[in-house]
PDB file of C-alpha atoms and ligand atoms in Angstrom:
ATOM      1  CA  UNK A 225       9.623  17.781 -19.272  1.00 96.00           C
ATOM      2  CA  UNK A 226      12.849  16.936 -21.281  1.00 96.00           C
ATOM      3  CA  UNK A 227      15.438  14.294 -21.923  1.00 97.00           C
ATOM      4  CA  UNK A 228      17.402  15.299 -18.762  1.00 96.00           C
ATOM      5  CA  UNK A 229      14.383  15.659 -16.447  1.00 97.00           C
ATOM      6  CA  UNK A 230      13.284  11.452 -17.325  1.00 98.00           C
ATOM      7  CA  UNK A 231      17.312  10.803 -16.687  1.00 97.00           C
ATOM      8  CA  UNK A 232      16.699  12.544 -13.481  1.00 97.00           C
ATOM      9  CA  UNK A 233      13.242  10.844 -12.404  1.00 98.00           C
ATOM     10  CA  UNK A 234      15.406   7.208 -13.625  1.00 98.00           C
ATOM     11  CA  UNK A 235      18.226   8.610 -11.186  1.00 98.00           C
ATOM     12  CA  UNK A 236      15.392   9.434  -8.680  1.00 98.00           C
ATOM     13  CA  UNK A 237      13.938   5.404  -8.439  1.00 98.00           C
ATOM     14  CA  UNK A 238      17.046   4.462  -8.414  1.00 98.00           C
ATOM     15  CA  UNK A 239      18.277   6.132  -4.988  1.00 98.00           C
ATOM     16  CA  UNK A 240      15.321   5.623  -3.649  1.00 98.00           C
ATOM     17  CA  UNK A 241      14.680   1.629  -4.552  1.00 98.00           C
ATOM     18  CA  UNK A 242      18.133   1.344  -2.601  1.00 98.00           C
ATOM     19  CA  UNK A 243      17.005   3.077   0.163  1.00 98.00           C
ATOM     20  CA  UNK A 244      13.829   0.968   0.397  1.00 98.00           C
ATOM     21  CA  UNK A 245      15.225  -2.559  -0.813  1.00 98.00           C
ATOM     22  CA  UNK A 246      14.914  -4.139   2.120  1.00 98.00           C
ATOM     23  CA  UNK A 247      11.362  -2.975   3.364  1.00 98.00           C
ATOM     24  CA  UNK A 248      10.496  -4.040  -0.557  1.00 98.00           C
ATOM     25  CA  UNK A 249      11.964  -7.827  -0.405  1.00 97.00           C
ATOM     26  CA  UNK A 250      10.507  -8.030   3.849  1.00 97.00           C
ATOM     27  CA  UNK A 251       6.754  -7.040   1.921  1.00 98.00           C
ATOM     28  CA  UNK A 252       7.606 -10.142  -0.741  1.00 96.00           C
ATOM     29  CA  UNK A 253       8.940 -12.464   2.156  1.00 94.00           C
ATOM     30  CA  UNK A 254       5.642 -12.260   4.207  1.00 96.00           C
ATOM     31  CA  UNK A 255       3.220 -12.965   0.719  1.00 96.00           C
ATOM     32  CA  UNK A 256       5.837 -13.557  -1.983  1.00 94.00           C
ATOM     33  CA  UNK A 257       9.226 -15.151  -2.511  1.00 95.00           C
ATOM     34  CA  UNK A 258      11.665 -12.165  -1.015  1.00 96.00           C
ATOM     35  CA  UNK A 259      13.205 -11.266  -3.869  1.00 96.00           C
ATOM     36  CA  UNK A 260      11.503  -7.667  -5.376  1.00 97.00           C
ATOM     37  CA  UNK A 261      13.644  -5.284  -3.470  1.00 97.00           C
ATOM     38  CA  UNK A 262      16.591  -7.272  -5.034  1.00 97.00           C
ATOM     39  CA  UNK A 263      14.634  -7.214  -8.403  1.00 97.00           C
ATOM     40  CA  UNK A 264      14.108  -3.788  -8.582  1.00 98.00           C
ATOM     41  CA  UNK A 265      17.638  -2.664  -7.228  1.00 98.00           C
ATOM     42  CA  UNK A 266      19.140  -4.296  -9.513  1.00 97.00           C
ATOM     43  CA  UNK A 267      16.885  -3.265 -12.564  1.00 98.00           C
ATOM     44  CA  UNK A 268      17.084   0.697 -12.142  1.00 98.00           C
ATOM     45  CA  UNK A 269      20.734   0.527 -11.501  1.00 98.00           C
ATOM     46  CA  UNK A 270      20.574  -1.389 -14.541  1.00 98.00           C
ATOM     47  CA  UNK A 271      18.571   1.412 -15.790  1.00 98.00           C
ATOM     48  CA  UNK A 272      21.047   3.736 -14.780  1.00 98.00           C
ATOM     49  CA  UNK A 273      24.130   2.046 -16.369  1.00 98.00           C
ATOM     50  CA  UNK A 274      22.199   2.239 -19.750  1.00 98.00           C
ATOM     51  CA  UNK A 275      21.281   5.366 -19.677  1.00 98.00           C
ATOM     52  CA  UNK A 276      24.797   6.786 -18.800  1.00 97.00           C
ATOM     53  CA  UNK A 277      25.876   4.538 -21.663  1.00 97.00           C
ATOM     54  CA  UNK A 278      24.011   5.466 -24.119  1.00 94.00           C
ATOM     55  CA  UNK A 279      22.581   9.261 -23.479  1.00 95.00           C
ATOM     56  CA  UNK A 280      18.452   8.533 -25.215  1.00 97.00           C
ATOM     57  CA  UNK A 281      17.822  11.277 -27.529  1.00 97.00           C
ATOM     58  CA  UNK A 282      14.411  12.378 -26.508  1.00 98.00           C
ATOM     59  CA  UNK A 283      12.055  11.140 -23.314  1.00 98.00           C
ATOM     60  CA  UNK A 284      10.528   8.683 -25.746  1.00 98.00           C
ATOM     61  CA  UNK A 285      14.010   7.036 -26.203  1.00 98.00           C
ATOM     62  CA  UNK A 286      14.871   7.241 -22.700  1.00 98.00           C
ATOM     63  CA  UNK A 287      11.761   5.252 -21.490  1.00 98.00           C
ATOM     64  CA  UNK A 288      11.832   2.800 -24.080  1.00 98.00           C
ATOM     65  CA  UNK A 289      15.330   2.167 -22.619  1.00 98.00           C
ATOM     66  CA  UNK A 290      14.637   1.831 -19.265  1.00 98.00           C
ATOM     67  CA  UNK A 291      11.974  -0.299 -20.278  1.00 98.00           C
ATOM     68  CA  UNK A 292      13.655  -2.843 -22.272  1.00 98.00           C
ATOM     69  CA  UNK A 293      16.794  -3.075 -19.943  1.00 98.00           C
ATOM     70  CA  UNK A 294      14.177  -3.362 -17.298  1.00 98.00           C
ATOM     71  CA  UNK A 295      12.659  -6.836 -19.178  1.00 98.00           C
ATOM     72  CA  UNK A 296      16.487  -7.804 -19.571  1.00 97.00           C
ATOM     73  CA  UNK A 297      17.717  -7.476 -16.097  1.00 96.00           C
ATOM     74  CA  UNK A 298      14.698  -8.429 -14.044  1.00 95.00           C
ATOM     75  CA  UNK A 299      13.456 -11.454 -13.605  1.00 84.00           C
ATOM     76  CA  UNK A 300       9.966 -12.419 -12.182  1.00 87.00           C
ATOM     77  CA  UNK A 301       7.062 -10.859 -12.807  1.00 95.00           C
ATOM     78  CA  UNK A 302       7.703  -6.983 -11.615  1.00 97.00           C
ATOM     79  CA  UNK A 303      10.887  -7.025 -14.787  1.00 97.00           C
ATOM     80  CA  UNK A 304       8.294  -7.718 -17.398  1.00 98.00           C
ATOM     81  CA  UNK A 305       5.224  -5.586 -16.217  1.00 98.00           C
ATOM     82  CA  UNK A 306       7.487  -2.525 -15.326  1.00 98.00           C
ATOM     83  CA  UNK A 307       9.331  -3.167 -18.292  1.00 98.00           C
ATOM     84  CA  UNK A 308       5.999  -2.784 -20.366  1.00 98.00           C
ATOM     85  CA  UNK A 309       4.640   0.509 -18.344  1.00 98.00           C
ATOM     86  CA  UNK A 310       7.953   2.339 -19.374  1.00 98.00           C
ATOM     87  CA  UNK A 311       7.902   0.842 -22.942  1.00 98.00           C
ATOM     88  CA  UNK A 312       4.367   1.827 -23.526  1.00 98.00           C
ATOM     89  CA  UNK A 313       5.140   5.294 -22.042  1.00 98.00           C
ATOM     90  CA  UNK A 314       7.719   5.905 -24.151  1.00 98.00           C
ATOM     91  CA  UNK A 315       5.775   4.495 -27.358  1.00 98.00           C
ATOM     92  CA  UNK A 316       3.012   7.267 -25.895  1.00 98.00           C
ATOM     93  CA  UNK A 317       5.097  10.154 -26.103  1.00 98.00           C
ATOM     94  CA  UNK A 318       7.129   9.062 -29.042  1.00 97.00           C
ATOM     95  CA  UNK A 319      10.113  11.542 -30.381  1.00 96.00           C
ATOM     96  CA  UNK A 320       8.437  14.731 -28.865  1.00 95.00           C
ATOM     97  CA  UNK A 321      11.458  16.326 -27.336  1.00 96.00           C
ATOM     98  CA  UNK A 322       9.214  17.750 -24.633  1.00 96.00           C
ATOM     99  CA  UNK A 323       6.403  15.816 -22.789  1.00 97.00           C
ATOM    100  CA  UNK A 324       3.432  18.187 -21.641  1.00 96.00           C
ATOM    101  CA  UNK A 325       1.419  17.541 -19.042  1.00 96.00           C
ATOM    102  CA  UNK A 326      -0.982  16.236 -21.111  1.00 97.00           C
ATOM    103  CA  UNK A 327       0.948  14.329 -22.971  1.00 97.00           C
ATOM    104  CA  UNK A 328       2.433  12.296 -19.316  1.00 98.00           C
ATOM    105  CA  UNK A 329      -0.840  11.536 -18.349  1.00 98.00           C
ATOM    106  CA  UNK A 330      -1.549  10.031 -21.637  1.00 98.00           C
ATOM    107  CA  UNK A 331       1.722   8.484 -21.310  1.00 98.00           C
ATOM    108  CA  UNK A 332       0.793   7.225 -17.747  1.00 98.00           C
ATOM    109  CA  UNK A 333      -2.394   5.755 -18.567  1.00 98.00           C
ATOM    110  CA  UNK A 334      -0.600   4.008 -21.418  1.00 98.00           C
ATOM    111  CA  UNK A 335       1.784   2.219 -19.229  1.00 98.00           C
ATOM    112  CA  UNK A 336      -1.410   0.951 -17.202  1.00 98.00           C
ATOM    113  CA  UNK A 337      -3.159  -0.703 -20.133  1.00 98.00           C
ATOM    114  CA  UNK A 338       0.329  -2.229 -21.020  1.00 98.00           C
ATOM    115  CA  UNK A 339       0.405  -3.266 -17.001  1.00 98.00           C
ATOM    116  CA  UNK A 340      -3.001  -4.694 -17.615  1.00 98.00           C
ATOM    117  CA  UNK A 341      -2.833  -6.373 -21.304  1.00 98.00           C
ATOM    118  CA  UNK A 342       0.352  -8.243 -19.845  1.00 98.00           C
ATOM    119  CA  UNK A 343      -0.544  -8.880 -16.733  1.00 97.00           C
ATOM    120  CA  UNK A 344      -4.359  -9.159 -16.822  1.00 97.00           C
ATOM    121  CA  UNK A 345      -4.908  -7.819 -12.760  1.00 98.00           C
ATOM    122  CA  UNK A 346      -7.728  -5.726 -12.651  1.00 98.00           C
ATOM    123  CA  UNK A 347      -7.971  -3.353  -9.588  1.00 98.00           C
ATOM    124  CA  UNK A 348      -8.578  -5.269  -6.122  1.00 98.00           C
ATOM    125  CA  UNK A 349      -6.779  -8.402  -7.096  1.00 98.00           C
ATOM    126  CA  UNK A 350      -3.818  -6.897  -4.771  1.00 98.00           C
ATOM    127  CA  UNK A 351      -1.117  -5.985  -7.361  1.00 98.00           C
ATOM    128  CA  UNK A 352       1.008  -2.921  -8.539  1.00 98.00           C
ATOM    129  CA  UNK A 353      -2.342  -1.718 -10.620  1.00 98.00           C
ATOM    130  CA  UNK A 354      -3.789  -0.948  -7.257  1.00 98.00           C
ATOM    131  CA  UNK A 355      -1.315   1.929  -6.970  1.00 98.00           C
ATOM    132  CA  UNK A 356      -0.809   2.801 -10.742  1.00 98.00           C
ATOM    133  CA  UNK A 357      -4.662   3.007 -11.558  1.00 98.00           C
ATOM    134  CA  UNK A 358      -5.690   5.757  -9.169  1.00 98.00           C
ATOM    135  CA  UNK A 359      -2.161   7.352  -9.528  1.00 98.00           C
ATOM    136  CA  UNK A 360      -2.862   7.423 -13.202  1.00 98.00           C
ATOM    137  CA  UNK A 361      -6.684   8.673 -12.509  1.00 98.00           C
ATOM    138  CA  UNK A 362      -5.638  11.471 -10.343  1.00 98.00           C
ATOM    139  CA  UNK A 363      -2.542  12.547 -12.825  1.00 98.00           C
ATOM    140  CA  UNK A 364      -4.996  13.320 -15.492  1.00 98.00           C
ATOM    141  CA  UNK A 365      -7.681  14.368 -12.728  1.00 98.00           C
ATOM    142  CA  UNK A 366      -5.586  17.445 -11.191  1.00 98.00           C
ATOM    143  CA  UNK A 367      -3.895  18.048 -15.041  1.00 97.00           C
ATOM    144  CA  UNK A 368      -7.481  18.960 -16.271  1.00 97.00           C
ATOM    145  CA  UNK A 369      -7.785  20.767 -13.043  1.00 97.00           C
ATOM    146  CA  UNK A 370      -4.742  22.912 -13.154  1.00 95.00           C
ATOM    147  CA  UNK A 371      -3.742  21.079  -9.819  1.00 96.00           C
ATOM    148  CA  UNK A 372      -0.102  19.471  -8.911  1.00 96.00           C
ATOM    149  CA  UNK A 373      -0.599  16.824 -11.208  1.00 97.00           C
ATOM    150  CA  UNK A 374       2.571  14.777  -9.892  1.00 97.00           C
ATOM    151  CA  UNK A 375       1.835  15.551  -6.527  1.00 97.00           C
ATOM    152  CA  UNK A 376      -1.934  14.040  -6.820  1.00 98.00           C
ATOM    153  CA  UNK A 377      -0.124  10.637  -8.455  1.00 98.00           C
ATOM    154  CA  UNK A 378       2.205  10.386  -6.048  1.00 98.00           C
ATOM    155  CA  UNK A 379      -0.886  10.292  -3.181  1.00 98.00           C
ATOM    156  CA  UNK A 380      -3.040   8.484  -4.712  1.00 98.00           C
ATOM    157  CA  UNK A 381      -0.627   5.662  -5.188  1.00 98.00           C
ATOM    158  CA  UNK A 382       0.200   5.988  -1.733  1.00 98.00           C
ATOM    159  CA  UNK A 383      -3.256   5.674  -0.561  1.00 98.00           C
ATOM    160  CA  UNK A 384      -3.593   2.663  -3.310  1.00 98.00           C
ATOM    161  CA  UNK A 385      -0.740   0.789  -1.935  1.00 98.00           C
ATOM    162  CA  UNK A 386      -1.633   0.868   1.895  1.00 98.00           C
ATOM    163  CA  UNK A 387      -5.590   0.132   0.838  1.00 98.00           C
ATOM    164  CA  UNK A 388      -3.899  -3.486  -0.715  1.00 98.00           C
ATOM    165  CA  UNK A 389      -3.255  -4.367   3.029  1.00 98.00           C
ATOM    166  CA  UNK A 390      -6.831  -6.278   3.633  1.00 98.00           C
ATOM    167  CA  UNK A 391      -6.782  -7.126   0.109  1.00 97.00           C
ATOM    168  CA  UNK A 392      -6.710 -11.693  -0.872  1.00 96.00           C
ATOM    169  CA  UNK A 393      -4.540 -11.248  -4.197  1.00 96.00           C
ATOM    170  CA  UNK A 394      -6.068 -12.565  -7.089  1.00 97.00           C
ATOM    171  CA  UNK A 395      -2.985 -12.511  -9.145  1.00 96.00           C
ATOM    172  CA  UNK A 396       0.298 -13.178  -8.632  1.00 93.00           C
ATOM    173  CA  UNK A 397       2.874 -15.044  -6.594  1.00 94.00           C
ATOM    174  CA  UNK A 398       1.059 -13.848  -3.773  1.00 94.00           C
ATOM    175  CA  UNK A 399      -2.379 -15.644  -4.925  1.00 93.00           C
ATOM    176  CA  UNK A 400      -1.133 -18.888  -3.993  1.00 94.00           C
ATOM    177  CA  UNK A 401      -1.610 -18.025  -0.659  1.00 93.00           C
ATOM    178  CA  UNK A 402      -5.402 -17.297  -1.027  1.00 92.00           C
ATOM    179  CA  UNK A 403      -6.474 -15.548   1.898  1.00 94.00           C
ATOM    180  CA  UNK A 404      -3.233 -15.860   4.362  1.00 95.00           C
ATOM    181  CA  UNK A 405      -2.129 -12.791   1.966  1.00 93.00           C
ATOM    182  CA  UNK A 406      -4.526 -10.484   3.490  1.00 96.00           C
ATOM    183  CA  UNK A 407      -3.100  -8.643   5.878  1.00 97.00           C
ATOM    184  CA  UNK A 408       0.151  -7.344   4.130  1.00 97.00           C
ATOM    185  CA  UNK A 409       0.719  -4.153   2.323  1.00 98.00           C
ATOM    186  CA  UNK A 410       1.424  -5.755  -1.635  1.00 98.00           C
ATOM    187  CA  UNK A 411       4.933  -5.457  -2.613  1.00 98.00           C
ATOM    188  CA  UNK A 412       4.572  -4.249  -6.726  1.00 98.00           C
ATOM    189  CA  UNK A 413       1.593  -1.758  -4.842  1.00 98.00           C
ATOM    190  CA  UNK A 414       4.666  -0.237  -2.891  1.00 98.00           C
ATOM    191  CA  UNK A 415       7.067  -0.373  -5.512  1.00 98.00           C
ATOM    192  CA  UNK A 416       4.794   2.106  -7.878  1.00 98.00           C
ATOM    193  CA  UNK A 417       4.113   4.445  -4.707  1.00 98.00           C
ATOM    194  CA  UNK A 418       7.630   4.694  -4.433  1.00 98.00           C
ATOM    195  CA  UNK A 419       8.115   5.359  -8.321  1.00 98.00           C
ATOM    196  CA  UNK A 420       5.444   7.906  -8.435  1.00 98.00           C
ATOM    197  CA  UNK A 421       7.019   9.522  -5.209  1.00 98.00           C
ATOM    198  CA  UNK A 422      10.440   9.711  -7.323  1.00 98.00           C
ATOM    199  CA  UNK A 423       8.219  11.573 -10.365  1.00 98.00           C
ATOM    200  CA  UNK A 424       6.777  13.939  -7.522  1.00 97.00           C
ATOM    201  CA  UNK A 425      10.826  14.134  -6.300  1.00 96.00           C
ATOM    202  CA  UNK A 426      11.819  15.296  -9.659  1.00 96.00           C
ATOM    203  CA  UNK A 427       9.460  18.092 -10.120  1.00 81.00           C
ATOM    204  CA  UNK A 428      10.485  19.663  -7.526  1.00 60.00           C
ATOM    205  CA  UNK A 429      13.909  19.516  -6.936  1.00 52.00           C
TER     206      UNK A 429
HETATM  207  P1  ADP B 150       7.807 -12.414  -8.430  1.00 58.88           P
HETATM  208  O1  ADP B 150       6.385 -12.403  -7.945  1.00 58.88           O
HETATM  209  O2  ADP B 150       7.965 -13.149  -9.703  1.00 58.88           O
HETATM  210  O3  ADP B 150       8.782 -12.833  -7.358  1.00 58.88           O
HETATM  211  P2  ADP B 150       8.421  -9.659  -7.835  1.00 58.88           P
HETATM  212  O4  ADP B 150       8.555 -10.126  -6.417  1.00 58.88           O
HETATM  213  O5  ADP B 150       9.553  -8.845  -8.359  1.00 58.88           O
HETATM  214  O6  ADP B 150       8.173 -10.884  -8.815  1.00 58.88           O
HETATM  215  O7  ADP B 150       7.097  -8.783  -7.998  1.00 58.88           O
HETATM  216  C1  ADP B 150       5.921  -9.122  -7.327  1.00 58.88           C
HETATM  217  C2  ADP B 150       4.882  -8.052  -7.616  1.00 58.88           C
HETATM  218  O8  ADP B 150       4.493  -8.099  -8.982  1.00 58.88           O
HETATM  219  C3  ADP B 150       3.593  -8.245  -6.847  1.00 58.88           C
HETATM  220  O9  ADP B 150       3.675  -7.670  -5.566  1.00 58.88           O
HETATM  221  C4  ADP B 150       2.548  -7.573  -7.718  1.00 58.88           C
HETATM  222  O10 ADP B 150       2.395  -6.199  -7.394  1.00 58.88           O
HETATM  223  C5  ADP B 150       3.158  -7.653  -9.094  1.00 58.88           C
HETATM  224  N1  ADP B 150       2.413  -8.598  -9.923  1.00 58.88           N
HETATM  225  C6  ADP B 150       2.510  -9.935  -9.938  1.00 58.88           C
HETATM  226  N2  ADP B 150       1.675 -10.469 -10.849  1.00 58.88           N
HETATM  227  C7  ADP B 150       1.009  -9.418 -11.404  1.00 58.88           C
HETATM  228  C8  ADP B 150      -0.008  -9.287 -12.424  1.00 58.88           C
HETATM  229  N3  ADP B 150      -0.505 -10.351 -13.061  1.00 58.88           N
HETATM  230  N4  ADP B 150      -0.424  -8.046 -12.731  1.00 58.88           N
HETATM  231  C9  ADP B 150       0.068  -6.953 -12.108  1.00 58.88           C
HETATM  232  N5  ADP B 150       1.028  -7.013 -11.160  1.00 58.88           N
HETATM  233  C10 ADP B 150       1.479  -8.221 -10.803  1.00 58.88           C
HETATM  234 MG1   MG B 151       8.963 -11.904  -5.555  1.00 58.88          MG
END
């Protein structure tokens, strides 16, 4: 995977964040504040405009990018935490002009500790890490395997996000509402289905 195909899978959240903005801010009305499918529409395109800007050199640069414009742009909490999973990933794969396998499930598991070290959710406290921890298990899972490694990910983080439905969040906005939250999919949960769904996108297309 090369420079053009992280520009692609940026390109890829982007359209589809837009598409799914308002299902993303009704999950944050019913257990949040409303505002993370404006958040994260505005971040990637945000994302986009940088990238167009300023072409990264390498998939390294490119995430660190997204990352850091992601911080700038996005308030709340999803702006810093996302901003830290593409930051660490592109720290993980540093100036290798192509990313293996391997080397994106490193990368992936990277941005999950960075998720966690900021953030401090473990899994079951009904945030984003409930989608980006068994994404990130079965990424390395079906690499080692010889299976559709972005395919698995993208599954598994679907199956993570809808399993955050009973879930009483433990961190988070949504926290405050001890156990009224239960009972609603978590927004960030959806959020990293739908990025992993734009990795799987890329892939293929
Ligand atoms: P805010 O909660 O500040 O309005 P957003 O609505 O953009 O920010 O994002 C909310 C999402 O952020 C939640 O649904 C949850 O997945 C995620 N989140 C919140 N706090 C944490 C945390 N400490 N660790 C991991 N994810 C978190
Ligand atoms: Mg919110």
């Amino acid at each position: 995977m090369d420079t053009p195909f992280f520009t692609a899978w940026f390109e890829e959240i982007t359209d589809v964040v837009a598409v799914q903005r308002e299902h993303l801010t009704e999950l944050d009305a019913a257990i949040g504040d409303a505002d993370h499918g404006a958040n994260l529409d505005r971040g990637f395109k945000a994302v986009r405009e940088a990238l167009a800007a300023k072409p990264p050199a390498s998939p390294g640069a490119a995430l660190v990018l997204a990352g850091s414009t992601l911080i700038r742009k996005v308030g709340g909490a999803s702006g810093p935490l996302y901003g830290t999973a593409f930051r660490e990933m592109g720290k993980a794969v540093g100036d290798a002009p192509e990313v293996s396998p391997e080397l994106l499930a490193e990368a992936l598991a990277a941005a999950l500790a960075g998720v966690q070290k900021l953030g401090s959710a473990e899994e079951g406290d009904k945030t984003m890490v409930d989608a980006l921890a068994p994404a990130v298990r079965a990424f390395s899972q079906a690499v080692r395997d010889g299976g559709d490694a972005p395919e698995a990910a993208a599954r598994a983080a679907l199956e993570g996000a809808a399993a955050t439905i009973p879930l009483t969040a433990r961190k988070g906005r949504a926290s405050y509402l001890g156990p009224r939250s239960a009972g609603h999919e978590d927004p960030g949960a959806a959020s990293t289905a739908l990025i992993l769904e734009a990795l799987r996108a890329t892939g293929t297309r």
